[in-house]
PDB file of C-alpha atoms and ligand atoms in Angstrom:
ATOM      1  CA  MET A  19     -38.433 -69.485 121.271  1.00  0.00           C
ATOM      2  CA  GLY A  20     -38.519 -65.731 120.776  1.00  0.00           C
ATOM      3  CA  LYS A  21     -36.072 -63.723 118.743  1.00  0.00           C
ATOM      4  CA  GLY A  22     -35.505 -61.121 121.451  1.00  0.00           C
ATOM      5  CA  LEU A  23     -32.930 -61.203 124.205  1.00  0.00           C
ATOM      6  CA  PHE A  24     -33.664 -62.294 127.760  1.00  0.00           C
ATOM      7  CA  ILE A  25     -31.417 -60.974 130.545  1.00  0.00           C
ATOM      8  CA  THR A  26     -32.053 -61.567 134.241  1.00  0.00           C
ATOM      9  CA  PHE A  27     -30.613 -59.793 137.280  1.00  0.00           C
ATOM     10  CA  GLU A  28     -30.114 -61.826 140.452  1.00  0.00           C
ATOM     11  CA  GLY A  29     -28.618 -61.559 143.911  1.00  0.00           C
ATOM     12  CA  ALA A  30     -29.476 -60.709 147.490  1.00  0.00           C
ATOM     13  CA  ASP A  31     -31.716 -57.821 148.468  1.00  0.00           C
ATOM     14  CA  GLY A  32     -29.683 -54.645 148.452  1.00  0.00           C
ATOM     15  CA  CYS A  33     -27.055 -55.988 146.024  1.00  0.00           C
ATOM     16  CA  GLY A  34     -28.000 -53.360 143.436  1.00  0.00           C
ATOM     17  CA  LYS A  35     -30.247 -55.231 140.970  1.00  0.00           C
ATOM     18  CA  THR A  36     -32.827 -52.472 140.562  1.00  0.00           C
ATOM     19  CA  THR A  37     -30.159 -49.766 140.325  1.00  0.00           C
ATOM     20  CA  GLN A  38     -28.274 -51.679 137.626  1.00  0.00           C
ATOM     21  CA  ILE A  39     -31.285 -52.884 135.640  1.00  0.00           C
ATOM     22  CA  GLU A  40     -32.499 -49.297 135.317  1.00  0.00           C
ATOM     23  CA  LEU A  41     -29.056 -48.156 134.127  1.00  0.00           C
ATOM     24  CA  LEU A  42     -28.937 -50.943 131.541  1.00  0.00           C
ATOM     25  CA  ASP A  43     -32.463 -50.109 130.384  1.00  0.00           C
ATOM     26  CA  LYS A  44     -31.340 -46.513 129.881  1.00  0.00           C
ATOM     27  CA  TYR A  45     -28.242 -47.716 128.014  1.00  0.00           C
ATOM     28  CA  PHE A  46     -30.376 -49.733 125.572  1.00  0.00           C
ATOM     29  CA  LYS A  47     -32.916 -46.943 125.133  1.00  0.00           C
ATOM     30  CA  GLU A  48     -30.116 -44.535 124.205  1.00  0.00           C
ATOM     31  CA  LYS A  49     -29.189 -47.024 121.476  1.00  0.00           C
ATOM     32  CA  SER A  50     -32.846 -47.010 120.348  1.00  0.00           C
ATOM     33  CA  LYS A  51     -33.339 -50.662 121.344  1.00  0.00           C
ATOM     34  CA  GLU A  52     -36.782 -51.746 122.453  1.00  0.00           C
ATOM     35  CA  THR A  53     -36.736 -53.098 125.991  1.00  0.00           C
ATOM     36  CA  LEU A  54     -39.165 -54.479 128.506  1.00  0.00           C
ATOM     37  CA  LEU A  55     -38.132 -53.766 132.088  1.00  0.00           C
ATOM     38  CA  THR A  56     -39.906 -56.195 134.376  1.00  0.00           C
ATOM     39  CA  ARG A  57     -39.579 -57.996 137.700  1.00  0.00           C
ATOM     40  CA  GLU A  58     -40.528 -60.975 139.816  1.00  0.00           C
ATOM     41  CA  PRO A  59     -42.540 -61.450 141.819  1.00  0.00           C
ATOM     42  CA  GLY A  60     -45.390 -59.348 140.569  1.00  0.00           C
ATOM     43  CA  ALA A  61     -44.829 -57.520 137.306  1.00  0.00           C
ATOM     44  CA  LYS A  62     -48.468 -56.579 136.821  1.00  0.00           C
ATOM     45  CA  GLY A  63     -52.077 -57.750 136.996  1.00  0.00           C
ATOM     46  CA  LEU A  64     -52.470 -61.034 138.882  1.00  0.00           C
ATOM     47  CA  GLY A  65     -48.747 -60.931 139.681  1.00  0.00           C
ATOM     48  CA  ILE A  66     -49.217 -57.804 141.797  1.00  0.00           C
ATOM     49  CA  LYS A  67     -51.703 -59.706 143.982  1.00  0.00           C
ATOM     50  CA  LEU A  68     -49.276 -62.622 144.367  1.00  0.00           C
ATOM     51  CA  ARG A  69     -46.448 -60.202 145.216  1.00  0.00           C
ATOM     52  CA  GLU A  70     -48.576 -58.643 147.925  1.00  0.00           C
ATOM     53  CA  ILE A  71     -49.022 -62.051 149.574  1.00  0.00           C
ATOM     54  CA  LEU A  72     -45.400 -63.094 149.110  1.00  0.00           C
ATOM     55  CA  LEU A  73     -43.841 -59.955 150.502  1.00  0.00           C
ATOM     56  CA  ASN A  74     -46.397 -58.741 153.034  1.00  0.00           C
ATOM     57  CA  TYR A  75     -48.546 -61.601 154.335  1.00  0.00           C
ATOM     58  CA  ASP A  76     -47.781 -61.789 158.059  1.00  0.00           C
ATOM     59  CA  GLY A  77     -49.248 -65.203 158.951  1.00  0.00           C
ATOM     60  CA  GLU A  78     -47.613 -68.605 158.578  1.00  0.00           C
ATOM     61  CA  VAL A  79     -46.459 -69.517 155.058  1.00  0.00           C
ATOM     62  CA  SER A  80     -45.046 -73.009 154.498  1.00  0.00           C
ATOM     63  CA  SER A  81     -41.868 -73.207 152.413  1.00  0.00           C
ATOM     64  CA  ASN A  82     -43.628 -75.330 149.798  1.00  0.00           C
ATOM     65  CA  CYS A  83     -46.512 -72.886 149.587  1.00  0.00           C
ATOM     66  CA  GLU A  84     -44.054 -70.015 149.216  1.00  0.00           C
ATOM     67  CA  SER A  85     -42.307 -71.832 146.361  1.00  0.00           C
ATOM     68  CA  PHE A  86     -45.542 -72.513 144.522  1.00  0.00           C
ATOM     69  CA  LEU A  87     -46.662 -68.903 144.856  1.00  0.00           C
ATOM     70  CA  PHE A  88     -43.385 -67.676 143.340  1.00  0.00           C
ATOM     71  CA  LEU A  89     -43.712 -70.326 140.633  1.00  0.00           C
ATOM     72  CA  ALA A  90     -47.335 -69.398 139.923  1.00  0.00           C
ATOM     73  CA  ASP A  91     -46.277 -65.791 139.494  1.00  0.00           C
ATOM     74  CA  ARG A  92     -43.428 -66.909 137.207  1.00  0.00           C
ATOM     75  CA  ALA A  93     -45.697 -69.021 134.984  1.00  0.00           C
ATOM     76  CA  GLN A  94     -48.089 -66.112 134.526  1.00  0.00           C
ATOM     77  CA  HIS A  95     -45.206 -63.699 133.938  1.00  0.00           C
ATOM     78  CA  VAL A  96     -43.486 -65.877 131.324  1.00  0.00           C
ATOM     79  CA  ASP A  97     -46.665 -66.767 129.431  1.00  0.00           C
ATOM     80  CA  CYS A  98     -48.387 -63.374 129.445  1.00  0.00           C
ATOM     81  CA  ILE A  99     -45.502 -60.893 129.517  1.00  0.00           C
ATOM     82  CA  ILE A 100     -41.992 -62.259 128.838  1.00  0.00           C
ATOM     83  CA  LYS A 101     -42.646 -64.614 125.904  1.00  0.00           C
ATOM     84  CA  PRO A 102     -44.847 -62.158 123.986  1.00  0.00           C
ATOM     85  CA  ALA A 103     -42.156 -59.461 124.379  1.00  0.00           C
ATOM     86  CA  LEU A 104     -39.392 -61.826 123.191  1.00  0.00           C
ATOM     87  CA  ASP A 105     -41.566 -62.815 120.220  1.00  0.00           C
ATOM     88  CA  GLU A 106     -41.772 -59.129 119.338  1.00  0.00           C
ATOM     89  CA  GLY A 107     -37.974 -59.027 119.370  1.00  0.00           C
ATOM     90  CA  LYS A 108     -37.668 -56.958 122.533  1.00  0.00           C
ATOM     91  CA  ILE A 109     -34.807 -57.063 125.009  1.00  0.00           C
ATOM     92  CA  VAL A 110     -36.402 -58.293 128.226  1.00  0.00           C
ATOM     93  CA  LEU A 111     -34.652 -57.184 131.416  1.00  0.00           C
ATOM     94  CA  CYS A 112     -36.036 -59.047 134.420  1.00  0.00           C
ATOM     95  CA  ASP A 113     -35.308 -58.217 138.073  1.00  0.00           C
ATOM     96  CA  ARG A 114     -35.188 -61.714 139.698  1.00  0.00           C
ATOM     97  CA  HIS A 115     -36.280 -64.918 137.966  1.00  0.00           C
ATOM     98  CA  ILE A 116     -35.621 -68.696 138.176  1.00  0.00           C
ATOM     99  CA  ASP A 117     -32.356 -68.456 140.097  1.00  0.00           C
ATOM    100  CA  SER A 118     -33.944 -66.567 142.986  1.00  0.00           C
ATOM    101  CA  THR A 119     -36.236 -69.543 143.632  1.00  0.00           C
ATOM    102  CA  VAL A 120     -33.287 -71.951 143.570  1.00  0.00           C
ATOM    103  CA  ALA A 121     -31.277 -69.668 145.878  1.00  0.00           C
ATOM    104  CA  TYR A 122     -34.029 -68.633 148.339  1.00  0.00           C
ATOM    105  CA  GLN A 123     -36.356 -71.633 148.465  1.00  0.00           C
ATOM    106  CA  GLY A 124     -33.753 -74.265 147.515  1.00  0.00           C
ATOM    107  CA  TYR A 125     -30.598 -73.160 149.328  1.00  0.00           C
ATOM    108  CA  GLY A 126     -32.249 -70.704 151.768  1.00  0.00           C
ATOM    109  CA  ARG A 127     -35.308 -72.687 152.876  1.00  0.00           C
ATOM    110  CA  GLN A 128     -33.424 -75.919 152.206  1.00  0.00           C
ATOM    111  CA  LEU A 129     -35.939 -77.522 149.867  1.00  0.00           C
ATOM    112  CA  ASP A 130     -34.784 -80.068 147.287  1.00  0.00           C
ATOM    113  CA  ILE A 131     -32.702 -78.143 144.715  1.00  0.00           C
ATOM    114  CA  GLU A 132     -33.341 -80.532 141.825  1.00  0.00           C
ATOM    115  CA  GLN A 133     -37.085 -80.442 142.472  1.00  0.00           C
ATOM    116  CA  ILE A 134     -37.081 -76.643 142.479  1.00  0.00           C
ATOM    117  CA  LYS A 135     -35.194 -76.658 139.163  1.00  0.00           C
ATOM    118  CA  MET A 136     -37.739 -79.076 137.704  1.00  0.00           C
ATOM    119  CA  LEU A 137     -40.645 -76.927 138.918  1.00  0.00           C
ATOM    120  CA  ASN A 138     -38.931 -73.837 137.474  1.00  0.00           C
ATOM    121  CA  ASN A 139     -38.745 -75.639 134.167  1.00  0.00           C
ATOM    122  CA  ILE A 140     -42.470 -76.353 134.262  1.00  0.00           C
ATOM    123  CA  ALA A 141     -43.283 -72.745 135.210  1.00  0.00           C
ATOM    124  CA  THR A 142     -41.198 -71.302 132.362  1.00  0.00           C
ATOM    125  CA  GLY A 143     -42.049 -73.932 129.755  1.00  0.00           C
ATOM    126  CA  GLY A 144     -38.299 -74.449 129.398  1.00  0.00           C
ATOM    127  CA  LEU A 145     -37.445 -70.819 128.642  1.00  0.00           C
ATOM    128  CA  LYS A 146     -33.969 -69.886 129.923  1.00  0.00           C
ATOM    129  CA  PRO A 147     -32.344 -66.463 130.101  1.00  0.00           C
ATOM    130  CA  ASP A 148     -29.671 -65.737 127.481  1.00  0.00           C
ATOM    131  CA  LEU A 149     -27.659 -64.096 130.236  1.00  0.00           C
ATOM    132  CA  THR A 150     -28.008 -63.943 134.017  1.00  0.00           C
ATOM    133  CA  ILE A 151     -25.983 -61.524 136.085  1.00  0.00           C
ATOM    134  CA  ILE A 152     -25.576 -62.221 139.786  1.00  0.00           C
ATOM    135  CA  PHE A 153     -24.497 -59.285 141.926  1.00  0.00           C
ATOM    136  CA  ASP A 154     -22.516 -60.735 144.787  1.00  0.00           C
ATOM    137  CA  ILE A 155     -22.277 -58.834 148.041  1.00  0.00           C
ATOM    138  CA  ASP A 156     -21.474 -59.769 151.620  1.00  0.00           C
ATOM    139  CA  THR A 157     -24.574 -60.242 153.738  1.00  0.00           C
ATOM    140  CA  GLU A 158     -23.710 -57.488 156.200  1.00  0.00           C
ATOM    141  CA  THR A 159     -23.486 -54.858 153.462  1.00  0.00           C
ATOM    142  CA  SER A 160     -26.666 -56.026 151.750  1.00  0.00           C
ATOM    143  CA  LEU A 161     -28.648 -55.873 154.998  1.00  0.00           C
ATOM    144  CA  LYS A 162     -27.273 -52.380 155.632  1.00  0.00           C
ATOM    145  CA  ARG A 163     -28.358 -51.263 152.172  1.00  0.00           C
ATOM    146  CA  VAL A 164     -31.861 -52.682 152.627  1.00  0.00           C
ATOM    147  CA  GLY A 165     -32.209 -50.708 155.855  1.00  0.00           C
ATOM    148  CA  LYS A 166     -34.990 -50.943 158.394  1.00  0.00           C
ATOM    149  CA  ASN A 167     -38.121 -51.330 156.241  1.00  0.00           C
ATOM    150  CA  LYS A 168     -37.782 -55.030 155.556  1.00  0.00           C
ATOM    151  CA  ASP A 169     -40.477 -57.081 153.797  1.00  0.00           C
ATOM    152  CA  ARG A 170     -41.418 -60.678 154.702  1.00  0.00           C
ATOM    153  CA  MET A 171     -38.567 -62.251 152.702  1.00  0.00           C
ATOM    154  CA  GLU A 172     -36.028 -59.687 153.891  1.00  0.00           C
ATOM    155  CA  SER A 173     -36.865 -60.434 157.520  1.00  0.00           C
ATOM    156  CA  ALA A 174     -35.339 -63.933 157.603  1.00  0.00           C
ATOM    157  CA  GLY A 175     -32.189 -64.482 159.700  1.00  0.00           C
ATOM    158  CA  ILE A 176     -28.537 -63.938 158.759  1.00  0.00           C
ATOM    159  CA  GLU A 177     -27.818 -67.684 158.329  1.00  0.00           C
ATOM    160  CA  PHE A 178     -30.622 -67.778 155.782  1.00  0.00           C
ATOM    161  CA  PHE A 179     -29.031 -64.971 153.760  1.00  0.00           C
ATOM    162  CA  GLU A 180     -25.623 -66.655 153.935  1.00  0.00           C
ATOM    163  CA  ARG A 181     -27.154 -69.805 152.452  1.00  0.00           C
ATOM    164  CA  VAL A 182     -28.862 -67.723 149.755  1.00  0.00           C
ATOM    165  CA  ARG A 183     -25.607 -65.983 148.841  1.00  0.00           C
ATOM    166  CA  ASN A 184     -23.782 -69.305 148.653  1.00  0.00           C
ATOM    167  CA  GLY A 185     -26.694 -70.664 146.586  1.00  0.00           C
ATOM    168  CA  PHE A 186     -26.323 -67.952 143.973  1.00  0.00           C
ATOM    169  CA  LEU A 187     -22.583 -68.669 143.731  1.00  0.00           C
ATOM    170  CA  GLU A 188     -23.270 -72.408 143.328  1.00  0.00           C
ATOM    171  CA  ILE A 189     -25.695 -71.646 140.494  1.00  0.00           C
ATOM    172  CA  ALA A 190     -22.984 -69.612 138.757  1.00  0.00           C
ATOM    173  CA  LYS A 191     -20.543 -72.533 139.148  1.00  0.00           C
ATOM    174  CA  ASP A 192     -23.104 -74.974 137.723  1.00  0.00           C
ATOM    175  CA  GLU A 193     -23.960 -72.853 134.685  1.00  0.00           C
ATOM    176  CA  PRO A 194     -20.913 -70.695 133.879  1.00  0.00           C
ATOM    177  CA  GLN A 195     -22.048 -70.154 130.295  1.00  0.00           C
ATOM    178  CA  ARG A 196     -25.337 -68.462 131.216  1.00  0.00           C
ATOM    179  CA  VAL A 197     -24.590 -67.071 134.673  1.00  0.00           C
ATOM    180  CA  LYS A 198     -21.971 -64.399 135.382  1.00  0.00           C
ATOM    181  CA  VAL A 199     -21.044 -62.950 138.776  1.00  0.00           C
ATOM    182  CA  ILE A 200     -20.160 -59.323 139.392  1.00  0.00           C
ATOM    183  CA  ASN A 201     -18.678 -58.241 142.718  1.00  0.00           C
ATOM    184  CA  SER A 202     -21.053 -55.587 144.051  1.00  0.00           C
ATOM    185  CA  ALA A 203     -18.604 -54.041 146.480  1.00  0.00           C
ATOM    186  CA  ASP A 204     -17.768 -51.407 143.885  1.00  0.00           C
ATOM    187  CA  THR A 205     -19.203 -48.103 142.692  1.00  0.00           C
ATOM    188  CA  ILE A 206     -22.530 -48.062 140.846  1.00  0.00           C
ATOM    189  CA  GLU A 207     -20.732 -46.724 137.763  1.00  0.00           C
ATOM    190  CA  ASN A 208     -17.990 -49.390 137.709  1.00  0.00           C
ATOM    191  CA  ILE A 209     -20.571 -52.126 138.108  1.00  0.00           C
ATOM    192  CA  HIS A 210     -22.609 -50.658 135.252  1.00  0.00           C
ATOM    193  CA  HIS A 211     -19.537 -50.795 132.986  1.00  0.00           C
ATOM    194  CA  LYS A 212     -19.062 -54.466 133.847  1.00  0.00           C
ATOM    195  CA  VAL A 213     -22.736 -55.141 133.074  1.00  0.00           C
ATOM    196  CA  VAL A 214     -22.421 -53.442 129.682  1.00  0.00           C
ATOM    197  CA  GLU A 215     -19.272 -55.475 128.944  1.00  0.00           C
ATOM    198  CA  LEU A 216     -21.135 -58.729 129.603  1.00  0.00           C
ATOM    199  CA  VAL A 217     -24.143 -57.659 127.566  1.00  0.00           C
ATOM    200  CA  GLU A 218     -22.030 -56.539 124.603  1.00  0.00           C
ATOM    201  CA  LYS A 219     -20.479 -60.015 124.456  1.00  0.00           C
ATOM    202  CA  LEU A 220     -23.911 -61.521 123.711  1.00  0.00           C
TER     203      LEU A 220
HETATM  204  N1  LIG B   3     -22.676 -50.173 144.171  1.00  0.00           N
HETATM  205  C1  LIG B   3     -23.376 -49.600 145.157  1.00  0.00           C
HETATM  206  N2  LIG B   3     -22.733 -48.995 146.158  1.00  0.00           N
HETATM  207  C2  LIG B   3     -23.429 -48.428 147.178  1.00  0.00           C
HETATM  208  N3  LIG B   3     -24.768 -48.397 147.281  1.00  0.00           N
HETATM  209  C3  LIG B   3     -25.470 -48.983 146.296  1.00  0.00           C
HETATM  210  C4  LIG B   3     -24.822 -49.625 145.181  1.00  0.00           C
HETATM  211  N4  LIG B   3     -25.771 -50.121 144.371  1.00  0.00           N
HETATM  212  C5  LIG B   3     -26.951 -49.815 144.941  1.00  0.00           C
HETATM  213  N5  LIG B   3     -26.790 -49.135 146.085  1.00  0.00           N
HETATM  214  C6  LIG B   3     -27.834 -48.628 147.003  1.00  0.00           C
HETATM  215  O1  LIG B   3     -28.262 -49.732 147.789  1.00  0.00           O
HETATM  216  C7  LIG B   3     -29.672 -49.730 147.941  1.00  0.00           C
HETATM  217  C8  LIG B   3     -30.246 -51.003 147.344  1.00  0.00           C
HETATM  218  O2  LIG B   3     -30.033 -51.016 145.937  1.00  0.00           O
HETATM  219  P1  LIG B   3     -31.073 -51.682 144.943  1.00  0.00           P
HETATM  220  O3  LIG B   3     -30.623 -51.389 143.565  1.00  0.00           O
HETATM  221  O4  LIG B   3     -32.460 -51.271 145.297  1.00  0.00           O
HETATM  222  O5  LIG B   3     -30.839 -53.230 145.289  1.00  0.00           O
HETATM  223  P2  LIG B   3     -31.787 -54.477 145.025  1.00  0.00           P
HETATM  224  O6  LIG B   3     -32.735 -54.094 143.923  1.00  0.00           O
HETATM  225  O7  LIG B   3     -30.827 -55.561 144.611  1.00  0.00           O
HETATM  226  O8  LIG B   3     -32.457 -54.794 146.308  1.00  0.00           O
HETATM  227  C9  LIG B   3     -30.168 -48.470 147.236  1.00  0.00           C
HETATM  228  O9  LIG B   3     -30.321 -47.475 148.203  1.00  0.00           O
HETATM  229  C10 LIG B   3     -29.060 -48.151 146.257  1.00  0.00           C
HETATM  230  O10 LIG B   3     -28.990 -46.777 145.961  1.00  0.00           O
HETATM  231 MG1  LIG B   4     -34.814 -54.217 143.864  1.00  0.00          MG
END
């Protein structure tokens, strides 16, 4: 595998992933480290088209179909963007990755968790993040932060989001070495310090 560093940011919508990933990117850039700031679904190219379907398509989407679309985007993203960047020695910061599919499609949509993990493994060719940070937040606060302009995924019911939150926490329990949880009911600055602490331990 590559000689770079692969860090993923996970958690519910509104938990602060994008805010924190941008702060960490800035932190690395100030230390003259080469980073790639990217996201799932839909980093660029074909991924953008898949993102458009996943987040905005307003007809029926079966849970299996949804999973495969996220996985298709992931395969493309890993092969064409993440792996080449890691091979170049870059620090790859990715906003959502494998754990979102386990949490949303596995725990949220209640598909078979082990199957989702196996499919993730196929999509990534076995690549795993060096560090995954889950930002944990109560569902009420996260929905408030997302506000009124919800996309297709954000429009699911509150029970769904409770299952997703619990799913992320289960993932952290299963893989404590890779996955760390930060309580997001804190200031943006305090959370950033905790992120830096975790990253510096790598
Ligand atoms: N720690 C925080 N406290 C209060 N508001 C926050 C915090 N972190 C992020 N926000 C705000 O919440 C909203 C969602 O944050 P964002 O980083 O976009 O979350 P995500 O990418 O996980 O959906 C934004 O308006 C952001 O400014
Ligand atoms: Mg975001």
